[in-house]
mmCIF file with all atom_site columns, C-alpha atoms in Angstrom:
data_model
loop_
_atom_site.group_PDB
_atom_site.id
_atom_site.type_symbol
_atom_site.label_atom_id
_atom_site.label_alt_id
_atom_site.label_comp_id
_atom_site.label_asym_id
_atom_site.label_entity_id
_atom_site.label_seq_id
_atom_site.pdbx_PDB_ins_code
_atom_site.Cartn_x
_atom_site.Cartn_y
_atom_site.Cartn_z
_atom_site.occupancy
_atom_site.B_iso_or_equiv
_atom_site.pdbx_formal_charge
_atom_site.auth_seq_id
_atom_site.auth_comp_id
_atom_site.auth_asym_id
_atom_site.auth_atom_id
_atom_site.pdbx_PDB_model_num
ATOM 1  C CA . MET A 1 1  ? 0.254  0.073   -0.325  1.00 0.00 ? 1  MET A CA 1
ATOM 2  C CA . PRO A 1 2  ? 1.509  3.502   -1.140  1.00 0.00 ? 2  PRO A CA 1
ATOM 3  C CA . ALA A 1 3  ? 1.763  6.002   1.442   1.00 0.00 ? 3  ALA A CA 1
ATOM 4  C CA . PHE A 1 4  ? 3.607  9.203   1.320   1.00 0.00 ? 4  PHE A CA 1
ATOM 5  C CA . GLY A 1 5  ? 6.674  9.998   3.716   1.00 0.00 ? 5  GLY A CA 1
ATOM 6  C CA . LYS A 1 6  ? 9.327  12.578  4.272   1.00 0.00 ? 6  LYS A CA 1
ATOM 7  C CA . ASP A 1 7  ? 10.764 11.248  0.831   1.00 0.00 ? 7  ASP A CA 1
ATOM 8  C CA . GLY A 1 8  ? 8.172  11.562  -1.316  1.00 0.00 ? 8  GLY A CA 1
ATOM 9  C CA . ILE A 1 9  ? 5.604  8.142   -1.680  1.00 0.00 ? 9  ILE A CA 1
ATOM 10 C CA . VAL A 1 10 ? 6.807  4.861   -0.303  1.00 0.00 ? 10 VAL A CA 1
ATOM 11 C CA . ASN A 1 11 ? 5.560  1.410   -0.711  1.00 0.00 ? 11 ASN A CA 1
ATOM 12 C CA . LEU A 1 12 ? 4.928  0.115   2.769   1.00 0.00 ? 12 LEU A CA 1
ATOM 13 C CA . ASN A 1 13 ? 4.155  -3.421  1.788   1.00 0.00 ? 13 ASN A CA 1
ATOM 14 C CA . GLN A 1 14 ? 6.936  -5.979  0.926   1.00 0.00 ? 14 GLN A CA 1
ATOM 15 C CA . SER A 1 15 ? 7.002  -7.016  -2.851  1.00 0.00 ? 15 SER A CA 1
ATOM 16 C CA . LYS A 1 16 ? 7.526  -10.478 -3.718  1.00 0.00 ? 16 LYS A CA 1
ATOM 17 C CA . THR A 1 17 ? 8.168  -12.624 -6.517  1.00 0.00 ? 17 THR A CA 1
ATOM 18 C CA . GLN A 1 18 ? 5.568  -14.737 -8.356  1.00 0.00 ? 18 GLN A CA 1
ATOM 19 C CA . THR A 1 19 ? 5.973  -17.742 -10.781 1.00 0.00 ? 19 THR A CA 1
ATOM 20 C CA . MET A 1 20 ? 3.875  -17.093 -13.806 1.00 0.00 ? 20 MET A CA 1
ATOM 21 C CA . TRP A 1 21 ? 3.453  -19.588 -16.770 1.00 0.00 ? 21 TRP A CA 1
ATOM 22 C CA . THR A 1 22 ? 2.655  -18.453 -20.431 1.00 0.00 ? 22 THR A CA 1
ATOM 23 C CA . ALA A 1 23 ? 1.347  -20.248 -23.522 1.00 0.00 ? 23 ALA A CA 1
ATOM 24 C CA . LYS A 1 24 ? 2.419  -18.432 -26.607 1.00 0.00 ? 24 LYS A CA 1
ATOM 25 C CA . LYS A 1 25 ? 1.913  -19.114 -30.314 1.00 0.00 ? 25 LYS A CA 1
ATOM 26 C CA . PRO A 1 26 ? 4.558  -19.028 -32.662 1.00 0.00 ? 26 PRO A CA 1
ATOM 27 C CA . ASP A 1 27 ? 3.787  -15.284 -33.445 1.00 0.00 ? 27 ASP A CA 1
ATOM 28 C CA . GLY A 1 28 ? 4.131  -14.318 -30.217 1.00 0.00 ? 28 GLY A CA 1
ATOM 29 C CA . LYS A 1 29 ? 0.319  -13.876 -29.135 1.00 0.00 ? 29 LYS A CA 1
ATOM 30 C CA . VAL A 1 30 ? -0.258 -14.868 -25.593 1.00 0.00 ? 30 VAL A CA 1
ATOM 31 C CA . VAL A 1 31 ? -2.826 -17.541 -25.502 1.00 0.00 ? 31 VAL A CA 1
ATOM 32 C CA . LEU A 1 32 ? -3.082 -17.948 -21.871 1.00 0.00 ? 32 LEU A CA 1
ATOM 33 C CA . THR A 1 33 ? -1.156 -16.788 -18.671 1.00 0.00 ? 33 THR A CA 1
ATOM 34 C CA . SER A 1 34 ? -1.515 -18.712 -15.741 1.00 0.00 ? 34 SER A CA 1
ATOM 35 C CA . ALA A 1 35 ? -0.064 -18.885 -11.764 1.00 0.00 ? 35 ALA A CA 1
ATOM 36 C CA . VAL A 1 36 ? -0.122 -22.448 -11.782 1.00 0.00 ? 36 VAL A CA 1
ATOM 37 C CA . GLU A 1 37 ? 2.002  -24.644 -13.827 1.00 0.00 ? 37 GLU A CA 1
ATOM 38 C CA . ILE A 1 38 ? 0.670  -25.645 -17.422 1.00 0.00 ? 38 ILE A CA 1
ATOM 39 C CA . THR A 1 39 ? 0.812  -29.011 -18.077 1.00 0.00 ? 39 THR A CA 1
ATOM 40 C CA . GLU A 1 40 ? 1.944  -30.920 -21.116 1.00 0.00 ? 40 GLU A CA 1
ATOM 41 C CA . ASP A 1 41 ? -1.601 -32.527 -21.642 1.00 0.00 ? 41 ASP A CA 1
ATOM 42 C CA . GLN A 1 42 ? -3.011 -29.089 -21.183 1.00 0.00 ? 42 GLN A CA 1
ATOM 43 C CA . ARG A 1 43 ? -0.415 -27.460 -23.775 1.00 0.00 ? 43 ARG A CA 1
ATOM 44 C CA . LYS A 1 44 ? -1.357 -30.452 -26.399 1.00 0.00 ? 44 LYS A CA 1
ATOM 45 C CA . ASN A 1 45 ? -5.292 -29.465 -25.672 1.00 0.00 ? 45 ASN A CA 1
ATOM 46 C CA . LEU A 1 46 ? -4.321 -25.257 -26.511 1.00 0.00 ? 46 LEU A CA 1
ATOM 47 C CA . CYS A 1 47 ? -2.503 -26.834 -29.321 1.00 0.00 ? 47 CYS A CA 1
ATOM 48 C CA . LYS A 1 48 ? -5.283 -28.596 -30.835 1.00 0.00 ? 48 LYS A CA 1
ATOM 49 C CA . ALA A 1 49 ? -8.173 -25.862 -29.815 1.00 0.00 ? 49 ALA A CA 1
ATOM 50 C CA . HIS A 1 50 ? -5.996 -22.899 -31.513 1.00 0.00 ? 50 HIS A CA 1
ATOM 51 C CA . ASP A 1 51 ? -4.736 -25.214 -34.512 1.00 0.00 ? 51 ASP A CA 1
ATOM 52 C CA . SER A 1 52 ? -0.877 -24.110 -33.531 1.00 0.00 ? 52 SER A CA 1
ATOM 53 C CA . GLU A 1 53 ? 2.105  -24.759 -31.785 1.00 0.00 ? 53 GLU A CA 1
ATOM 54 C CA . ILE A 1 54 ? 2.030  -23.569 -28.591 1.00 0.00 ? 54 ILE A CA 1
ATOM 55 C CA . THR A 1 55 ? 5.062  -23.122 -26.219 1.00 0.00 ? 55 THR A CA 1
ATOM 56 C CA . VAL A 1 56 ? 4.945  -22.638 -22.760 1.00 0.00 ? 56 VAL A CA 1
ATOM 57 C CA . VAL A 1 57 ? 7.585  -20.211 -20.724 1.00 0.00 ? 57 VAL A CA 1
ATOM 58 C CA . LYS A 1 58 ? 7.772  -19.861 -16.991 1.00 0.00 ? 58 LYS A CA 1
ATOM 59 C CA . SER A 1 59 ? 8.877  -16.521 -15.920 1.00 0.00 ? 59 SER A CA 1
ATOM 60 C CA . GLU A 1 60 ? 9.266  -14.403 -12.618 1.00 0.00 ? 60 GLU A CA 1
ATOM 61 C CA . VAL A 1 61 ? 7.256  -11.226 -12.018 1.00 0.00 ? 61 VAL A CA 1
ATOM 62 C CA . LYS A 1 62 ? 7.851  -9.140  -9.024  1.00 0.00 ? 62 LYS A CA 1
ATOM 63 C CA . CYS A 1 63 ? 4.374  -8.075  -7.490  1.00 0.00 ? 63 CYS A CA 1
ATOM 64 C CA . LEU A 1 64 ? 4.777  -4.544  -5.825  1.00 0.00 ? 64 LEU A CA 1
#
């Protein structure tokens, strides 16, 4: 939660890192983003549903 301090606006809450999984088409279009790991079966179902090869990328995001 932001608050005003003598040095300007400060964040009182500690930031944390969250793992995210993103399913993408070859052209870079994001099909699905999830905080829960996307399984191989889910990836195959997405490939069939979108008639395209889907890749799953794991990344870390910092939540403020």
